Every structure is written in structure tokens, then in C-alpha cells.
Amino acid sequence: MTTKQVLPEQIVLILQGGGALGAYQAGVYEAIHHAALEPDWVIGTSIGAINAAIIAGNPPDQRLPHLTEFWRRMDEGGAMRAPWMQHLPEEAKLQFNSASLMGFGLPNFFSARPFSAFGLGMSVKPDQASIYDTAPLRKTLEELVDFEYLHNSPVRLSVGAVDVESGEMRYFDNHTETLTVAHIMASGALPPAFPAVTIDGRFYWDGGIHSNTPLERMLQEHPRVHSLCFLANVWQERDVPPTTMAAVSRRSKELQFASRTNMLVAMELELHKLRHALTVLEPYLPQAALKKAEVLAAIEEGCLSVFHLIRLQAPRLAKEDQYKDIDFAHERVQQRWGAGYRSTAHAIAAQAWQAEISALDGVIVHDYSDEDLSAEERARILAHQPKTRDGAVCSYRPRRPAPRQA
């Protein structure tokens, strides 16, 4: 079969929602920044929208400092910094930190409402019906995102939120409208913790409750452009069967928010092969057929765009539980950030998107999702994955490419 080399025309960064797990995404961006591969388009949901707004809403030299400052602020006032906490076992510290955060909030993110509407059964306005008040986040974003710069930013920003009344997903985009702090907060308004945000008379919640992996936004773009896409997943898709109730809670949350990534990629692999096939077949059609409206309409669906998808995965940390998405402790943030940097740096060093591909390939997945797993953990997880008749693990993922030789 004919092969070809197709180099990307744009760099896209896709960021999931996941609260404290979003520190991994900051590490991904740092590696991209250090490799001088600044993104042309950043698409985010929830914490991914916040990270994305900081990236797109600042000049290149301010992006990393502002990301660093945001994640530093997330640990201010956290219980883990209390001196007496240092004498507790690690698991006890994490549990107490989660309880403290749920009871009192985070000073630069959210604060507990004195009388929650949910606790008293009161009827309030939709933008007040929540356990916490997110006014501190508004202030943080206004200080770390230059919304005037964002309006004319060379980096395209798309953030996803779901319309509370219609249930439809909407992506707000700085290339088609003026984005404000409200658009970013809407994307992170996870109920019932956070209140709905009003935009143009409509109420919006966190886009993650509809689709937590905003990959679909890039795949639905038209016209399609050859792209290098970094997909930073923060929720683990694979694991061994849980044996405790705490592990059950953690695992069910992971599966809920991993949110259709496998299905989206597998579906797009097939769709793009069909689009390429239509384009490849066009020169072989007789002229009489090319005069028919239905044939022309079918050809219009074809394209030769190529998406190189760098698949990244945040690792589990020791003692993680179902509250890991509110684990903003400094040490844990640093571990996740470092893991994001390492995985992305390895992917960039491999330069897999420069290899030749089949003429029919439109979406090529380069999988780095097990980059931070130990050999023991990787073997343990693979041992529980479904197998085909010949004993191979069921998966659409290709083998990870070997690094290019210098």
C-alpha cells in the first residue's frame, strides 16, 4: 500500500476535566513550551478549561509563570500544611485534607456557603443552588488570565459547557465570540458543588457531565487541518477489579469521567479511513458519475487531513481514593505535574508524527498512556484486560513507536 509523510499544520492541546488531577496537564504544557511547540488551539473542559484559559490568555512568556501561580494558590490554606499533620500516616493525612476541603473549601477556588440550599431544602436562584460559592475562583481567574489579550490571542481557545435546560453541549470559542471569566467558570461549574453560570440568559454547568474529553470538538471541525494533537487524559481507563468499597468508589468515578475517549477515537479511526477512501477513489470515477449530484455530495464528505494523536495518561499516585480530584496538596500537585512533563517530553523526543503513514490513515494514535507505570503495575493491569482468541489484549491502541535514531 502507498505510504506518505504528512506533517502537522497546527498543534492542538486537549484537556479533560478532573480538578486537582489537572496539575498533570500543566506538566504537559511545560514540556510542549520547552520544546518550542506552542499550541495553536487549546480545547478544555472544567479544570482543563482553566488551564487552557491561562495558556491562551497570556503571552508565551507569561503562560508557564501564571500556570505555576495558579497551582501554587490551589494549595494555600490547605490542611496538609498544618504542622501537626506531618506526624500522621500518609493515608490519614490525605483523608483529613479531603474532609477539611469539603468542609471549608479552598481560599482561592471556592468557599462553603453558610446555609446550603441543598441542606435546608430552600428554593433559590439557579446560580445560587450549590454547596459552594465560586467567587474566589472568579477573582483568581481575573488575576491570572488577561481577557483583553485572550480576545485577540493567536492561540484559539474552546471551552465546553452544558446548557442546563436543553442538555446540549456548547463550545465557546474566542475566534468567534468574546470570552469572559463567566465562560471559563461555566465550563467548571460542576453540580451540586458549584452553581450554574449565566451566559446570555442561559444557565450552564460543567461540560464534563456531558462529555469530559473534548476531543470531539477538534474532530468535528471543518475544514479539517493536518494536526498534531496532545490528548492529556487525567482519569485512568484501565485498572484491576476493585476489592474494597473505597476502591469501588474510586474506580466508578474514573470510568464516569474517562468519558468515551476510547469510543471517540475508535469511531474517528473508521470515519477518517472512509473520508480518505472517498478522496482516493475520486480520480477513478467516470466523468458521467461525477456529473451526478449524489456522487458529488459523497465526494464532498471526503478529505485527506491527518490527525496525529499523542495519547497521554496521568498516573495513579500512592493512596489515591475517590477524592483524588480534590487532592490539591503541594507534593501531589508536583508529582502529577512532573509526570505530565516526563511523558510529554518522551513523546516529543520520539517525533512519531514524522513517520510515513498509509494513504488511507487519517487518525494515527501514538500511545504514551503507560509512560509512568512501573513494569509490575503494567503487567498487573494487562493481566486483567480482555483477550482475543489468540491471547492478544483487546485494544485499538497501536504499539508505542520506538524513539527516532539521531
Short mmCIF file of C-alpha atoms in Angstrom, two decimals:
data_model
loop_
_atom_site.label_atom_id
_atom_site.label_comp_id
_atom_site.label_asym_id
_atom_site.label_seq_id
_atom_site.Cartn_x
_atom_site.Cartn_y
_atom_site.Cartn_z
CA MET A 1 0.00 0.00 0.00
CA THR A 2 1.18 3.54 -0.76
CA THR A 3 2.71 5.43 2.16
CA LYS A 4 3.35 9.12 2.68
CA GLN A 5 4.64 11.61 5.21
CA VAL A 6 2.13 14.25 6.36
CA LEU A 7 3.46 16.94 8.68
CA PRO A 8 1.08 18.82 11.00
CA GLU A 9 -0.12 22.31 10.14
CA GLN A 10 -1.39 23.03 13.65
CA ILE A 11 -0.76 21.88 17.23
CA VAL A 12 -3.80 21.16 19.38
CA LEU A 13 -3.88 20.58 23.15
CA ILE A 14 -6.93 18.70 24.52
CA LEU A 15 -7.53 18.97 28.29
CA GLN A 16 -10.05 16.91 30.29
CA GLY A 17 -11.82 17.93 33.47
CA GLY A 18 -10.56 16.44 36.73
CA GLY A 19 -9.99 19.02 39.45
CA ALA A 20 -6.63 18.55 41.16
CA LEU A 21 -5.66 15.97 38.53
CA GLY A 22 -5.32 18.89 36.12
CA ALA A 23 -1.82 19.53 37.50
CA TYR A 24 -0.75 16.77 35.08
CA GLN A 25 -1.91 18.98 32.20
CA ALA A 26 0.29 21.82 33.41
CA GLY A 27 3.28 19.47 33.13
CA VAL A 28 2.20 18.51 29.62
CA TYR A 29 2.13 22.16 28.62
CA GLU A 30 5.52 22.83 30.22
CA ALA A 31 7.13 20.12 28.06
CA ILE A 32 5.44 21.50 24.93
CA HIS A 33 6.57 25.02 25.84
CA HIS A 34 10.17 23.95 26.43
CA ALA A 35 10.17 22.18 23.05
CA ALA A 36 9.01 25.44 21.37
CA LEU A 37 5.79 23.74 20.21
CA GLU A 38 3.34 26.38 21.40
CA PRO A 39 -0.24 25.21 20.72
CA ASP A 40 -2.33 26.86 18.03
CA TRP A 41 -5.56 25.65 19.60
CA VAL A 42 -6.37 24.63 23.18
CA ILE A 43 -9.65 22.85 23.95
CA GLY A 44 -10.65 22.28 27.56
CA THR A 45 -13.41 21.32 29.94
CA SER A 46 -13.63 22.12 33.66
CA ILE A 47 -10.10 22.31 35.14
CA GLY A 48 -8.91 21.75 31.57
CA ALA A 49 -10.75 24.95 30.58
CA ILE A 50 -9.00 26.83 33.39
CA ASN A 51 -5.55 25.59 32.35
CA ALA A 52 -6.46 26.32 28.72
CA ALA A 53 -7.59 29.87 29.50
CA ILE A 54 -4.33 30.60 31.32
CA ILE A 55 -2.36 29.32 28.31
CA ALA A 56 -4.37 31.12 25.62
CA GLY A 57 -5.00 34.20 27.75
CA ASN A 58 -1.36 35.17 28.26
CA PRO A 59 1.66 35.95 26.04
CA PRO A 60 4.04 32.98 25.66
CA ASP A 61 6.50 34.21 28.29
CA GLN A 62 3.73 34.55 30.89
CA ARG A 63 1.91 31.26 30.36
CA LEU A 64 4.10 28.99 32.45
CA PRO A 65 4.55 31.51 35.32
CA HIS A 66 0.78 32.03 35.52
CA LEU A 67 0.10 28.30 35.44
CA THR A 68 2.62 27.85 38.24
CA GLU A 69 0.98 30.61 40.25
CA PHE A 70 -2.50 29.12 39.79
CA TRP A 71 -1.42 25.73 41.10
CA ARG A 72 0.52 27.31 43.95
CA ARG A 73 -2.64 29.14 45.02
CA MET A 74 -4.65 25.93 44.99
CA ASP A 75 -2.67 24.71 47.99
CA GLU A 76 -2.91 27.92 50.02
CA GLY A 77 -4.78 27.28 53.25
CA GLY A 78 -4.82 23.51 52.72
CA ALA A 79 -4.86 21.35 55.84
CA MET A 80 -1.81 19.39 54.65
CA ARG A 81 0.37 22.37 55.54
CA ALA A 82 -0.61 22.29 59.24
CA PRO A 83 2.48 21.31 61.32
CA TRP A 84 0.64 18.70 63.38
CA MET A 85 -0.48 16.91 60.17
CA GLN A 86 3.10 15.94 59.38
CA HIS A 87 3.07 13.28 62.13
CA LEU A 88 0.10 11.38 60.68
CA PRO A 89 0.37 8.42 58.28
CA GLU A 90 0.09 9.42 54.62
CA GLU A 91 -3.36 7.90 54.15
CA ALA A 92 -4.72 9.68 57.25
CA LYS A 93 -3.28 12.99 56.04
CA LEU A 94 -4.98 12.62 52.68
CA GLN A 95 -8.32 11.73 54.25
CA PHE A 96 -8.19 14.62 56.70
CA ASN A 97 -7.19 17.02 53.93
CA SER A 98 -10.18 15.95 51.81
CA ALA A 99 -12.55 16.32 54.76
CA SER A 100 -11.17 19.78 55.57
CA LEU A 101 -11.52 20.91 51.96
CA MET A 102 -15.10 19.65 51.70
CA GLY A 103 -15.99 21.37 54.94
CA PHE A 104 -14.29 24.72 54.46
CA GLY A 105 -13.29 25.00 50.79
CA LEU A 106 -10.11 26.37 49.20
CA PRO A 107 -9.35 30.08 49.73
CA ASN A 108 -8.55 30.80 46.06
CA PHE A 109 -11.10 28.44 44.50
CA PHE A 110 -14.35 28.04 46.43
CA SER A 111 -15.86 28.63 49.86
CA ALA A 112 -18.63 26.82 51.70
CA ARG A 113 -22.00 28.56 51.75
CA PRO A 114 -23.08 29.24 55.37
CA PHE A 115 -26.51 27.72 54.68
CA SER A 116 -26.51 25.45 51.68
CA ALA A 117 -29.79 25.42 49.78
CA PHE A 118 -29.45 21.65 49.45
CA GLY A 119 -29.19 21.17 53.19
CA LEU A 120 -32.24 23.27 54.02
CA GLY A 121 -34.44 22.36 51.05
CA MET A 122 -34.78 26.04 50.16
CA SER A 123 -35.62 27.30 46.69
CA VAL A 124 -33.07 29.79 45.38
CA LYS A 125 -31.93 31.19 42.05
CA PRO A 126 -30.22 28.64 39.75
CA ASP A 127 -26.90 30.45 40.05
CA GLN A 128 -27.06 30.12 43.85
CA ALA A 129 -28.18 26.47 44.08
CA SER A 130 -24.92 24.86 45.13
CA ILE A 131 -22.94 23.70 48.13
CA TYR A 132 -20.08 26.13 47.49
CA ASP A 133 -19.59 29.70 46.30
CA THR A 134 -17.04 30.09 43.48
CA ALA A 135 -16.45 33.83 43.87
CA PRO A 136 -12.80 33.12 44.91
CA LEU A 137 -12.20 31.36 41.57
CA ARG A 138 -13.54 34.36 39.68
CA LYS A 139 -11.01 36.59 41.42
CA THR A 140 -8.17 34.12 40.75
CA LEU A 141 -9.02 33.89 37.05
CA GLU A 142 -9.32 37.65 36.67
CA GLU A 143 -5.81 37.99 38.08
CA LEU A 144 -4.17 35.20 36.06
CA VAL A 145 -5.96 35.43 32.68
CA ASP A 146 -5.64 38.55 30.53
CA PHE A 147 -9.10 38.55 28.93
CA GLU A 148 -8.25 41.52 26.71
CA TYR A 149 -5.27 39.58 25.35
CA LEU A 150 -7.46 36.46 25.02
CA HIS A 151 -9.82 38.31 22.68
CA ASN A 152 -7.01 38.77 20.15
CA SER A 153 -4.83 35.83 21.19
CA PRO A 154 -3.01 33.92 18.44
CA VAL A 155 -3.99 30.79 20.38
CA ARG A 156 -7.51 29.61 19.71
CA LEU A 157 -9.43 28.67 22.87
CA SER A 158 -12.54 26.47 23.03
CA VAL A 159 -14.17 25.64 26.36
CA GLY A 160 -17.08 23.24 26.80
CA ALA A 161 -20.17 23.72 28.98
CA VAL A 162 -23.60 22.10 29.01
CA ASP A 163 -26.85 24.05 28.80
CA VAL A 164 -28.78 23.14 31.97
CA GLU A 165 -32.19 23.40 30.33
CA SER A 166 -31.60 21.88 26.89
CA GLY A 167 -28.91 19.40 27.95
CA GLU A 168 -26.89 20.33 24.87
CA MET A 169 -23.11 20.70 24.88
CA ARG A 170 -21.79 24.06 23.76
CA TYR A 171 -18.23 25.09 23.00
CA PHE A 172 -17.43 28.78 23.48
CA ASP A 173 -14.62 29.94 21.19
CA ASN A 174 -12.50 33.10 21.28
CA HIS A 175 -12.21 33.06 17.47
CA THR A 176 -15.97 33.52 17.09
CA GLU A 177 -17.00 35.43 20.24
CA THR A 178 -15.62 37.43 23.13
CA LEU A 179 -14.87 35.14 26.06
CA THR A 180 -15.12 36.44 29.63
CA VAL A 181 -14.43 34.97 33.03
CA ALA A 182 -18.03 33.70 33.03
CA HIS A 183 -17.35 31.35 30.09
CA ILE A 184 -14.40 29.74 31.89
CA MET A 185 -16.34 29.41 35.14
CA ALA A 186 -19.31 27.91 33.29
CA SER A 187 -17.08 25.16 31.95
CA GLY A 188 -16.04 24.33 35.52
CA ALA A 189 -19.42 24.67 37.23
CA LEU A 190 -19.70 21.07 38.43
CA PRO A 191 -23.03 20.46 40.24
CA PRO A 192 -24.06 20.18 43.00
CA ALA A 193 -20.79 21.55 44.37
CA PHE A 194 -20.66 24.64 42.15
CA PRO A 195 -23.50 26.87 40.92
CA ALA A 196 -24.66 27.27 37.33
CA VAL A 197 -23.24 30.27 35.47
CA THR A 198 -25.43 32.58 33.40
CA ILE A 199 -24.34 33.49 29.86
CA ASP A 200 -26.72 35.42 27.58
CA GLY A 201 -29.69 34.45 29.75
CA ARG A 202 -28.88 30.70 29.70
CA PHE A 203 -27.61 28.63 32.62
CA TYR A 204 -24.55 26.43 32.11
CA TRP A 205 -22.90 23.64 34.09
CA ASP A 206 -19.55 21.89 33.79
CA GLY A 207 -19.15 20.37 30.32
CA GLY A 208 -17.61 17.28 31.92
CA ILE A 209 -21.01 15.95 32.97
CA HIS A 210 -21.89 15.70 29.26
CA SER A 211 -18.53 14.89 27.67
CA ASN A 212 -15.40 15.16 29.78
CA THR A 213 -12.98 14.60 26.89
CA PRO A 214 -13.42 17.50 24.44
CA LEU A 215 -11.65 15.61 21.65
CA GLU A 216 -14.89 15.68 19.69
CA ARG A 217 -14.60 19.44 19.24
CA MET A 218 -11.41 19.04 17.19
CA LEU A 219 -12.70 16.07 15.22
CA GLN A 220 -15.88 17.93 14.23
CA GLU A 221 -14.02 20.97 12.89
CA HIS A 222 -14.50 21.77 9.20
CA PRO A 223 -12.47 22.25 7.10
CA ARG A 224 -10.10 19.76 8.71
CA VAL A 225 -6.42 20.63 9.03
CA HIS A 226 -3.43 18.30 9.41
CA SER A 227 -2.96 18.32 13.18
CA LEU A 228 -0.64 17.20 15.94
CA CYS A 229 -2.86 16.72 18.96
CA PHE A 230 -1.73 16.18 22.56
CA LEU A 231 -4.56 14.44 24.44
CA ALA A 232 -3.89 14.78 28.18
CA ASN A 233 -6.11 12.25 29.97
CA VAL A 234 -6.25 12.57 33.76
CA TRP A 235 -8.71 9.74 34.54
CA GLN A 236 -7.38 6.20 34.23
CA GLU A 237 -9.23 3.94 31.81
CA ARG A 238 -7.62 0.64 32.85
CA ASP A 239 -7.35 -0.99 36.27
CA VAL A 240 -7.68 -4.28 38.12
CA PRO A 241 -11.07 -5.21 39.67
CA PRO A 242 -11.59 -3.29 42.96
CA THR A 243 -11.77 -5.33 46.17
CA THR A 244 -12.81 -2.65 48.71
CA MET A 245 -15.67 -0.16 48.78
CA ALA A 246 -13.19 2.71 48.66
CA ALA A 247 -11.63 1.21 45.51
CA VAL A 248 -15.11 0.71 44.03
CA SER A 249 -15.90 4.41 44.56
CA ARG A 250 -12.61 5.46 43.02
CA ARG A 251 -12.93 3.15 40.04
CA SER A 252 -16.54 4.11 39.26
CA LYS A 253 -15.54 7.78 39.27
CA GLU A 254 -12.64 7.09 36.92
CA LEU A 255 -14.89 5.30 34.45
CA GLN A 256 -17.51 8.04 34.63
CA PHE A 257 -15.11 10.85 33.80
CA ALA A 258 -12.80 8.99 31.39
CA SER A 259 -15.83 9.75 29.23
CA ARG A 260 -15.88 7.95 25.92
CA THR A 261 -12.29 8.64 24.84
CA ASN A 262 -11.82 5.10 23.50
CA MET A 263 -15.13 5.18 21.65
CA LEU A 264 -14.47 8.61 20.10
CA VAL A 265 -11.02 7.64 18.85
CA ALA A 266 -12.09 4.22 17.54
CA MET A 267 -15.08 5.75 15.73
CA GLU A 268 -12.97 8.51 14.20
CA LEU A 269 -10.36 5.99 13.02
CA GLU A 270 -13.02 4.32 10.89
CA LEU A 271 -14.70 7.54 9.73
CA HIS A 272 -11.43 9.05 8.61
CA LYS A 273 -10.49 5.93 6.65
CA LEU A 274 -13.80 6.30 4.81
CA ARG A 275 -13.14 10.00 4.15
CA HIS A 276 -9.72 9.19 2.76
CA ALA A 277 -11.13 6.33 0.68
CA LEU A 278 -13.67 8.67 -0.93
CA THR A 279 -10.90 11.08 -1.90
CA VAL A 280 -8.61 8.32 -3.20
CA LEU A 281 -11.43 6.87 -5.33
CA GLU A 282 -12.50 10.16 -6.94
CA PRO A 283 -9.93 10.16 -9.84
CA TYR A 284 -11.05 6.67 -10.86
CA LEU A 285 -14.73 7.57 -11.28
CA PRO A 286 -16.09 8.01 -14.82
CA GLN A 287 -16.95 11.56 -15.89
CA ALA A 288 -20.61 10.64 -16.18
CA ALA A 289 -20.72 9.70 -12.50
CA LEU A 290 -19.03 12.97 -11.48
CA LYS A 291 -21.93 14.90 -13.01
CA LYS A 292 -24.44 13.36 -10.60
CA ALA A 293 -25.39 15.44 -7.57
CA GLU A 294 -25.42 12.49 -5.19
CA VAL A 295 -21.90 11.45 -6.25
CA LEU A 296 -20.60 14.99 -5.83
CA ALA A 297 -22.24 15.17 -2.40
CA ALA A 298 -20.49 11.96 -1.36
CA ILE A 299 -17.12 13.22 -2.60
CA GLU A 300 -17.65 16.42 -0.59
CA GLU A 301 -17.54 14.27 2.55
CA GLY A 302 -14.05 13.10 1.71
CA CYS A 303 -10.78 14.67 2.83
CA LEU A 304 -7.11 13.82 3.25
CA SER A 305 -6.49 15.51 6.59
CA VAL A 306 -4.31 13.62 9.06
CA PHE A 307 -4.51 13.77 12.85
CA HIS A 308 -1.50 12.53 14.82
CA LEU A 309 -2.91 11.91 18.31
CA ILE A 310 -0.37 11.80 21.15
CA ARG A 311 -2.20 9.91 23.87
CA LEU A 312 -1.01 10.76 27.40
CA GLN A 313 -2.25 9.46 30.75
CA ALA A 314 -1.80 10.79 34.28
CA PRO A 315 -0.54 8.00 36.58
CA ARG A 316 -2.13 6.98 39.84
CA LEU A 317 -0.38 8.23 42.95
CA ALA A 318 0.07 6.20 46.13
CA LYS A 319 -3.04 6.02 48.34
CA GLU A 320 -5.32 7.65 45.76
CA ASP A 321 -9.02 7.35 46.57
CA GLN A 322 -12.33 8.67 45.25
CA TYR A 323 -11.40 12.16 46.44
CA LYS A 324 -8.23 12.43 44.39
CA ASP A 325 -9.76 15.18 42.25
CA ILE A 326 -9.75 17.48 45.30
CA ASP A 327 -6.25 16.47 46.38
CA PHE A 328 -4.54 19.84 45.88
CA ALA A 329 -1.70 19.18 48.34
CA HIS A 330 1.55 20.71 47.07
CA GLU A 331 3.51 17.44 46.98
CA ARG A 332 0.78 15.68 45.00
CA VAL A 333 0.45 18.58 42.56
CA GLN A 334 4.21 18.41 41.96
CA GLN A 335 4.10 14.66 41.36
CA ARG A 336 1.32 14.97 38.78
CA TRP A 337 2.98 17.96 37.12
CA GLY A 338 6.27 16.08 36.87
CA ALA A 339 4.57 13.02 35.37
CA GLY A 340 2.93 15.19 32.70
CA TYR A 341 6.26 16.75 31.82
CA ARG A 342 8.09 13.43 31.57
CA SER A 343 5.50 11.67 29.42
CA THR A 344 5.19 14.57 27.01
CA ALA A 345 8.95 15.12 26.77
CA HIS A 346 9.39 11.46 25.82
CA ALA A 347 6.65 11.71 23.20
CA ILE A 348 8.18 14.83 21.71
CA ALA A 349 11.64 13.25 21.61
CA ALA A 350 10.25 10.30 19.61
CA GLN A 351 8.82 12.61 16.89
CA ALA A 352 6.49 9.79 15.83
CA TRP A 353 4.37 12.15 13.71
CA GLN A 354 7.22 12.42 11.19
CA ALA A 355 6.99 8.76 10.18
CA GLU A 356 5.38 7.70 6.91
CA ILE A 357 1.78 6.51 7.11
CA SER A 358 -0.65 4.59 4.91
CA ALA A 359 -2.53 6.62 2.32
CA LEU A 360 -5.82 5.65 3.99
CA ASP A 361 -4.81 6.55 7.55
CA GLY A 362 -6.42 9.71 8.87
CA VAL A 363 -6.10 9.33 12.65
CA ILE A 364 -2.85 7.85 13.96
CA VAL A 365 -2.66 7.17 17.69
CA HIS A 366 0.76 7.33 19.36
CA ASP A 367 0.18 5.86 22.81
CA TYR A 368 2.19 7.07 25.81
CA SER A 369 -0.52 6.32 28.35
CA ASP A 370 1.60 3.83 30.32
CA GLU A 371 4.72 6.02 30.42
CA ASP A 372 4.78 6.36 34.22
CA LEU A 373 3.67 2.82 35.12
CA SER A 374 6.15 0.50 36.74
CA ALA A 375 6.76 -2.79 34.94
CA GLU A 376 4.96 -4.60 37.78
CA GLU A 377 1.87 -2.37 37.63
CA ARG A 378 1.75 -2.54 33.83
CA ALA A 379 1.83 -6.35 33.94
CA ARG A 380 -0.81 -6.43 36.68
CA ILE A 381 -3.23 -4.26 34.69
CA LEU A 382 -2.64 -6.05 31.39
CA ALA A 383 -3.28 -9.40 33.05
CA HIS A 384 -6.89 -8.29 33.71
CA GLN A 385 -7.62 -6.87 30.24
CA PRO A 386 -9.94 -8.80 27.88
CA LYS A 387 -8.18 -11.09 25.39
CA THR A 388 -8.86 -12.17 21.83
CA ARG A 389 -8.89 -15.85 20.88
CA ASP A 390 -5.20 -15.77 20.10
CA GLY A 391 -4.41 -14.33 23.52
CA ALA A 392 -3.74 -10.71 22.48
CA VAL A 393 -5.09 -7.88 24.63
CA CYS A 394 -8.22 -6.30 23.11
CA SER A 395 -7.38 -2.69 22.30
CA TYR A 396 -7.40 -0.29 19.38
CA ARG A 397 -4.12 1.25 20.60
CA PRO A 398 -1.11 0.74 18.34
CA ARG A 399 2.23 -0.17 19.79
CA ARG A 400 4.12 2.83 21.05
CA PRO A 401 6.74 3.83 18.47
CA ALA A 402 10.40 3.50 19.27
CA PRO A 403 12.34 6.77 19.58
CA ARG A 404 13.86 8.02 16.35
CA GLN A 405 17.54 7.43 15.92
CA ALA A 406 19.68 10.56 15.98
#
